[in-house]
Amino acid sequence: MADKVQEVEEILANYLTAGEILSTVREEAKEKIKVGARLLDVAEFVEQRTIELGGKPAFPCNISRNDEAAHATPRTGDEDVFGKDMVKLDLGVHVDGYIADSAVTVDLSGNPDLVKASEEALATAIDIIKAGVNTAEIGEVIEETIRGYGFKPIANLTGHGVARYLAHTPPSIPNRHMGHGVELEPGQIIAIEPFATDGAGKVSDGTLTEIFQVVQNKPIRMPAARKLMKELQEYKTLPFAKRWLTSPKLDLSLMQLERTGLITSFPVLKEVRGGLVSQSEHTVIVTEDGCEVTTI
Ligand code: MN
Ligand code: MN
């Protein structure tokens, strides 16, 4: 029993350390997002600084702009620079597999209310979170807050649980009013991430894909693809970026691994009507009488 208690304490300590590292990196990285700065420099700063502070990236640094809601990350040698964009910086840090996930919107586009809508929706959601609260209630306050600003929540993007080496687990935390949900339990680690838009309130897959994840391990015949699978072991069941990889014949191998069901891909998600999108996200530990934000 004492061992079990100690184990739980250690796990919680890792979640908190991951959150502390993340918030330090997030605040430093925010300052680097300026018109004319390179996206790749910001992503590399985030990932290197995370390691410097004793964590590891739980997923590639997402830098999604304007109508991109999520899953954009720079390519190898990417020369793209920020314009007058609405920039979502979404970071993941893990310590021994225990994950912190947080996002902030840096607005270079002159639409402060859209940013406030998702920030306030997140704050309102955090205010009501405690053990026993239904996820449907969280969706309701998020939608009400965003609509109060005259915008729409993105209906098909949700918050989620996290678990060791798993960036997305149940329960899903809706960003809109839902008929029914599930009750939160004490000790659950969940990421809340409202998205607000002046578009239709829905995203679909774009054409660019730079983020992948191993979903299955089985022998593969093609030597290059086999070599790549070996390189991917380091990331376990966490998402990785194509630009992190050094295996030869990379594009062909990624295609083969995806076709044989060993990896899955995360295309950039875009607002269907081309609306601007803002996002705010924190990871919290649910407690009996509230929650502890790990990424504050
Ligand atoms: Mn995130
Ligand atoms: Mn998330």
Short mmCIF file of C-alpha atoms and ligand atoms in Angstrom, two decimals:
data_model
loop_
_atom_site.label_atom_id
_atom_site.label_comp_id
_atom_site.label_asym_id
_atom_site.label_seq_id
_atom_site.Cartn_x
_atom_site.Cartn_y
_atom_site.Cartn_z
CA MET A 1 0.00 0.00 0.00
CA ALA A 2 2.79 2.43 0.93
CA ASP A 3 4.51 1.59 -2.37
CA LYS A 4 1.31 2.30 -4.24
CA VAL A 5 0.96 5.70 -2.56
CA GLN A 6 4.56 6.54 -3.36
CA GLU A 7 4.04 5.50 -6.96
CA VAL A 8 1.01 7.79 -7.31
CA GLU A 9 3.01 10.64 -5.74
CA GLU A 10 5.83 10.11 -8.23
CA ILE A 11 3.44 10.06 -11.17
CA LEU A 12 1.81 13.29 -10.04
CA ALA A 13 5.24 14.87 -9.53
CA ASN A 14 6.13 13.98 -13.13
CA TYR A 15 2.89 15.51 -14.44
CA LEU A 16 3.62 18.69 -12.47
CA THR A 17 7.24 18.88 -13.63
CA ALA A 18 6.14 18.43 -17.25
CA GLY A 19 3.66 21.29 -16.74
CA GLU A 20 6.28 23.58 -15.22
CA ILE A 21 8.72 22.97 -18.06
CA LEU A 22 5.96 23.55 -20.57
CA SER A 23 4.85 26.88 -19.13
CA THR A 24 8.43 28.18 -19.03
CA VAL A 25 8.98 27.19 -22.68
CA ARG A 26 5.58 28.51 -23.77
CA GLU A 27 6.16 31.94 -22.21
CA GLU A 28 9.65 32.21 -23.75
CA ALA A 29 8.47 31.01 -27.17
CA LYS A 30 5.50 33.42 -27.26
CA GLU A 31 7.96 36.34 -27.34
CA LYS A 32 9.60 34.95 -30.48
CA ILE A 33 6.41 34.99 -32.54
CA LYS A 34 6.69 38.21 -34.53
CA VAL A 35 6.07 39.29 -38.12
CA GLY A 36 9.11 38.20 -40.14
CA ALA A 37 10.34 35.53 -37.67
CA ARG A 38 10.78 32.00 -39.01
CA LEU A 39 8.31 29.33 -37.87
CA LEU A 40 11.05 26.69 -37.91
CA ASP A 41 13.16 28.76 -35.50
CA VAL A 42 10.27 28.92 -33.03
CA ALA A 43 9.51 25.17 -33.32
CA GLU A 44 13.18 24.24 -32.87
CA PHE A 45 13.50 26.61 -29.93
CA VAL A 46 10.49 24.98 -28.24
CA GLU A 47 11.76 21.44 -28.75
CA GLN A 48 15.39 22.18 -27.77
CA ARG A 49 14.45 24.27 -24.75
CA THR A 50 12.11 21.49 -23.55
CA ILE A 51 15.03 19.05 -23.56
CA GLU A 52 17.36 21.60 -21.95
CA LEU A 53 14.91 21.93 -19.03
CA GLY A 54 14.76 18.15 -18.51
CA GLY A 55 11.63 17.23 -20.47
CA LYS A 56 10.98 15.78 -23.90
CA PRO A 57 8.51 16.91 -26.57
CA ALA A 58 5.27 14.92 -26.15
CA PHE A 59 4.48 15.84 -29.76
CA PRO A 60 5.97 18.19 -32.38
CA CYS A 61 5.54 21.89 -31.64
CA ASN A 62 2.35 22.83 -33.50
CA ILE A 63 2.35 26.27 -35.11
CA SER A 64 -0.98 26.67 -36.88
CA ARG A 65 -1.94 29.97 -38.50
CA ASN A 66 -5.20 31.73 -39.43
CA ASP A 67 -7.69 29.11 -40.73
CA GLU A 68 -5.40 26.26 -39.69
CA ALA A 69 -6.70 25.03 -36.33
CA ALA A 70 -4.10 22.39 -35.48
CA HIS A 71 -1.46 19.88 -36.62
CA ALA A 72 0.70 22.30 -38.60
CA THR A 73 4.43 22.04 -37.88
CA PRO A 74 7.37 23.25 -40.00
CA ARG A 75 8.98 21.05 -42.63
CA THR A 76 12.71 20.33 -42.86
CA GLY A 77 14.39 23.52 -44.09
CA ASP A 78 11.12 25.43 -43.87
CA GLU A 79 11.67 29.12 -44.75
CA ASP A 80 8.12 30.26 -43.87
CA VAL A 81 7.92 33.42 -41.77
CA PHE A 82 5.06 34.88 -39.74
CA GLY A 83 2.93 37.53 -41.40
CA LYS A 84 -0.01 39.34 -39.82
CA ASP A 85 -1.30 35.96 -38.71
CA MET A 86 -3.43 34.56 -35.93
CA VAL A 87 -0.90 32.08 -34.54
CA LYS A 88 -1.72 29.06 -32.37
CA LEU A 89 1.31 27.71 -30.52
CA ASP A 90 0.48 24.27 -29.13
CA LEU A 91 3.15 22.50 -27.05
CA GLY A 92 3.47 19.10 -25.47
CA VAL A 93 6.06 18.10 -22.85
CA HIS A 94 6.51 14.75 -21.16
CA VAL A 95 8.58 13.57 -18.22
CA ASP A 96 8.95 9.77 -18.21
CA GLY A 97 5.85 9.60 -20.43
CA TYR A 98 3.65 11.84 -18.23
CA ILE A 99 2.28 14.59 -20.44
CA ALA A 100 1.51 18.30 -20.24
CA ASP A 101 -0.36 19.85 -23.18
CA SER A 102 -1.02 23.58 -23.52
CA ALA A 103 -1.69 26.11 -26.25
CA VAL A 104 -1.82 29.85 -26.58
CA THR A 105 -2.86 32.16 -29.40
CA VAL A 106 -0.51 34.97 -30.38
CA ASP A 107 -2.47 37.42 -32.48
CA LEU A 108 -0.51 39.38 -35.08
CA SER A 109 -3.69 39.89 -37.13
CA GLY A 110 -5.52 42.50 -35.06
CA ASN A 111 -8.44 40.36 -33.84
CA PRO A 112 -8.11 40.50 -30.05
CA ASP A 113 -11.75 39.55 -29.33
CA LEU A 114 -11.38 36.19 -31.05
CA VAL A 115 -8.41 35.42 -28.79
CA LYS A 116 -10.32 36.60 -25.70
CA ALA A 117 -13.23 34.30 -26.62
CA SER A 118 -11.17 31.11 -26.38
CA GLU A 119 -9.15 32.36 -23.38
CA GLU A 120 -12.28 33.18 -21.41
CA ALA A 121 -13.95 29.91 -22.46
CA LEU A 122 -10.95 28.04 -21.05
CA ALA A 123 -11.01 30.03 -17.80
CA THR A 124 -14.76 29.46 -17.39
CA ALA A 125 -14.36 25.73 -17.99
CA ILE A 126 -11.53 25.49 -15.45
CA ASP A 127 -13.72 27.34 -12.93
CA ILE A 128 -16.40 24.63 -12.98
CA ILE A 129 -14.15 21.55 -13.20
CA LYS A 130 -14.18 19.18 -10.22
CA ALA A 131 -14.89 15.50 -9.64
CA GLY A 132 -18.48 14.68 -10.56
CA VAL A 133 -18.92 17.45 -13.14
CA ASN A 134 -20.27 16.13 -16.42
CA THR A 135 -18.24 16.79 -19.59
CA ALA A 136 -21.51 18.00 -21.19
CA GLU A 137 -21.60 20.88 -18.68
CA ILE A 138 -18.05 21.85 -19.67
CA GLY A 139 -19.03 21.91 -23.36
CA GLU A 140 -22.00 24.06 -22.50
CA VAL A 141 -20.04 26.79 -20.68
CA ILE A 142 -17.39 26.80 -23.41
CA GLU A 143 -19.98 27.27 -26.16
CA GLU A 144 -21.91 29.92 -24.21
CA THR A 145 -18.74 31.92 -23.53
CA ILE A 146 -17.58 31.83 -27.16
CA ARG A 147 -21.06 32.69 -28.50
CA GLY A 148 -21.15 35.58 -26.01
CA TYR A 149 -18.35 37.13 -28.06
CA GLY A 150 -20.29 36.56 -31.29
CA PHE A 151 -18.11 33.64 -32.46
CA LYS A 152 -18.59 29.89 -32.82
CA PRO A 153 -16.79 27.04 -31.08
CA ILE A 154 -15.26 24.43 -33.38
CA ALA A 155 -17.66 21.54 -32.96
CA ASN A 156 -15.43 18.71 -34.15
CA LEU A 157 -12.37 19.52 -32.03
CA THR A 158 -12.35 18.51 -28.38
CA GLY A 159 -10.27 18.39 -25.25
CA HIS A 160 -9.17 14.96 -24.03
CA GLY A 161 -7.54 12.89 -21.34
CA VAL A 162 -3.82 12.14 -21.35
CA ALA A 163 -2.07 9.02 -20.09
CA ARG A 164 1.48 7.72 -20.00
CA TYR A 165 2.90 8.03 -23.54
CA LEU A 166 -0.62 8.66 -24.85
CA ALA A 167 -1.40 12.20 -25.95
CA HIS A 168 -5.14 11.60 -26.45
CA THR A 169 -7.30 9.33 -24.30
CA PRO A 170 -10.96 9.38 -23.17
CA PRO A 171 -12.88 11.27 -21.97
CA SER A 172 -13.29 13.73 -24.81
CA ILE A 173 -14.17 17.20 -23.54
CA PRO A 174 -16.60 18.86 -25.98
CA ASN A 175 -16.35 22.50 -27.00
CA ARG A 176 -20.11 22.78 -27.54
CA HIS A 177 -23.38 21.86 -25.93
CA MET A 178 -23.90 18.07 -26.04
CA GLY A 179 -26.84 15.91 -25.03
CA HIS A 180 -24.86 13.84 -22.55
CA GLY A 181 -21.29 13.24 -21.47
CA VAL A 182 -19.40 11.45 -18.70
CA GLU A 183 -18.65 12.47 -15.13
CA LEU A 184 -15.10 13.54 -14.31
CA GLU A 185 -13.27 11.45 -11.73
CA PRO A 186 -10.74 12.58 -9.11
CA GLY A 187 -7.16 12.10 -10.28
CA GLN A 188 -8.03 12.27 -13.99
CA ILE A 189 -5.59 14.31 -16.07
CA ILE A 190 -7.41 16.20 -18.81
CA ALA A 191 -6.57 18.84 -21.40
CA ILE A 192 -9.23 21.49 -22.02
CA GLU A 193 -8.89 23.28 -25.36
CA PRO A 194 -11.61 25.60 -26.63
CA PHE A 195 -11.29 26.76 -30.24
CA ALA A 196 -13.20 29.87 -31.39
CA THR A 197 -13.78 30.95 -34.97
CA ASP A 198 -15.52 33.56 -37.11
CA GLY A 199 -16.07 30.81 -39.72
CA ALA A 200 -18.51 27.89 -39.84
CA GLY A 201 -17.35 26.19 -36.62
CA LYS A 202 -15.96 23.04 -38.18
CA VAL A 203 -12.59 21.76 -39.42
CA SER A 204 -11.62 19.24 -42.07
CA ASP A 205 -8.35 17.65 -43.20
CA GLY A 206 -6.07 19.84 -45.29
CA THR A 207 -3.48 18.51 -47.73
CA LEU A 208 -0.27 19.02 -45.73
CA THR A 209 0.90 16.30 -43.34
CA GLU A 210 4.05 16.59 -41.23
CA ILE A 211 2.95 14.74 -38.06
CA PHE A 212 2.64 10.97 -37.66
CA GLN A 213 2.34 8.35 -34.90
CA VAL A 214 3.11 4.65 -34.56
CA VAL A 215 -0.10 2.69 -33.94
CA GLN A 216 1.03 -0.91 -34.38
CA ASN A 217 4.23 -2.91 -34.32
CA LYS A 218 4.67 -5.83 -36.68
CA PRO A 219 7.46 -7.08 -38.94
CA ILE A 220 7.84 -5.24 -42.23
CA ARG A 221 9.61 -6.55 -45.31
CA MET A 222 10.96 -3.40 -47.02
CA PRO A 223 14.45 -2.63 -45.57
CA ALA A 224 14.10 1.18 -45.63
CA ALA A 225 10.71 1.04 -43.92
CA ARG A 226 12.10 -1.42 -41.37
CA LYS A 227 14.96 0.95 -40.63
CA LEU A 228 12.49 3.79 -40.15
CA MET A 229 10.37 1.71 -37.75
CA LYS A 230 13.51 1.23 -35.68
CA GLU A 231 14.14 5.00 -35.63
CA LEU A 232 10.52 5.57 -34.55
CA GLN A 233 10.84 3.36 -31.44
CA GLU A 234 12.20 6.36 -29.55
CA TYR A 235 8.80 8.10 -29.77
CA LYS A 236 6.85 5.05 -28.53
CA THR A 237 3.14 5.85 -28.98
CA LEU A 238 3.62 9.64 -29.13
CA PRO A 239 3.32 11.75 -32.30
CA PHE A 240 6.51 12.73 -34.16
CA ALA A 241 7.44 15.19 -36.93
CA LYS A 242 8.82 14.20 -40.29
CA ARG A 243 11.58 16.80 -39.83
CA TRP A 244 12.86 14.88 -36.77
CA LEU A 245 13.74 11.83 -38.87
CA THR A 246 16.99 10.90 -40.58
CA SER A 247 16.19 7.52 -42.21
CA PRO A 248 16.82 7.31 -45.98
CA LYS A 249 13.95 7.17 -48.51
CA LEU A 250 11.83 8.88 -45.87
CA ASP A 251 8.77 9.78 -47.94
CA LEU A 252 8.51 6.32 -49.48
CA SER A 253 8.97 4.59 -46.11
CA LEU A 254 6.38 6.79 -44.38
CA MET A 255 3.94 6.00 -47.18
CA GLN A 256 4.61 2.25 -46.88
CA LEU A 257 4.22 2.28 -43.09
CA GLU A 258 0.98 4.20 -43.34
CA ARG A 259 -0.40 1.92 -46.06
CA THR A 260 0.37 -1.17 -43.97
CA GLY A 261 -1.29 0.34 -40.90
CA LEU A 262 1.83 0.72 -38.73
CA ILE A 263 1.63 4.49 -38.51
CA THR A 264 -1.14 7.02 -38.77
CA SER A 265 -0.91 10.63 -39.95
CA PHE A 266 -2.33 13.92 -38.70
CA PRO A 267 -3.06 16.24 -41.61
CA VAL A 268 -3.32 19.97 -40.90
CA LEU A 269 -6.89 20.74 -39.79
CA LYS A 270 -8.46 23.76 -41.49
CA GLU A 271 -11.61 25.72 -40.79
CA VAL A 272 -14.05 24.70 -43.52
CA ARG A 273 -15.12 28.24 -44.42
CA GLY A 274 -11.62 29.68 -44.08
CA GLY A 275 -12.45 31.44 -40.80
CA LEU A 276 -9.79 32.65 -38.40
CA VAL A 277 -9.29 30.29 -35.46
CA SER A 278 -8.08 30.96 -31.90
CA GLN A 279 -7.24 28.31 -29.30
CA SER A 280 -6.42 28.22 -25.58
CA GLU A 281 -5.41 25.07 -23.74
CA HIS A 282 -4.33 23.92 -20.31
CA THR A 283 -3.83 20.51 -18.72
CA VAL A 284 -5.48 19.96 -15.32
CA ILE A 285 -5.61 17.34 -12.59
CA VAL A 286 -9.21 16.81 -11.46
CA THR A 287 -9.64 16.92 -7.67
CA GLU A 288 -12.61 16.42 -5.33
CA ASP A 289 -13.27 20.13 -5.01
CA GLY A 290 -11.74 21.65 -8.14
CA CYS A 291 -8.70 21.09 -10.29
CA GLU A 292 -5.00 21.83 -10.37
CA VAL A 293 -3.74 23.42 -13.59
CA THR A 294 -0.34 21.84 -14.36
CA THR A 295 0.53 24.22 -17.21
CA ILE A 296 -0.27 27.55 -15.54
MN MN B 1 -2.44 20.85 -27.42
MN MN B 2 -4.64 18.80 -26.52
#
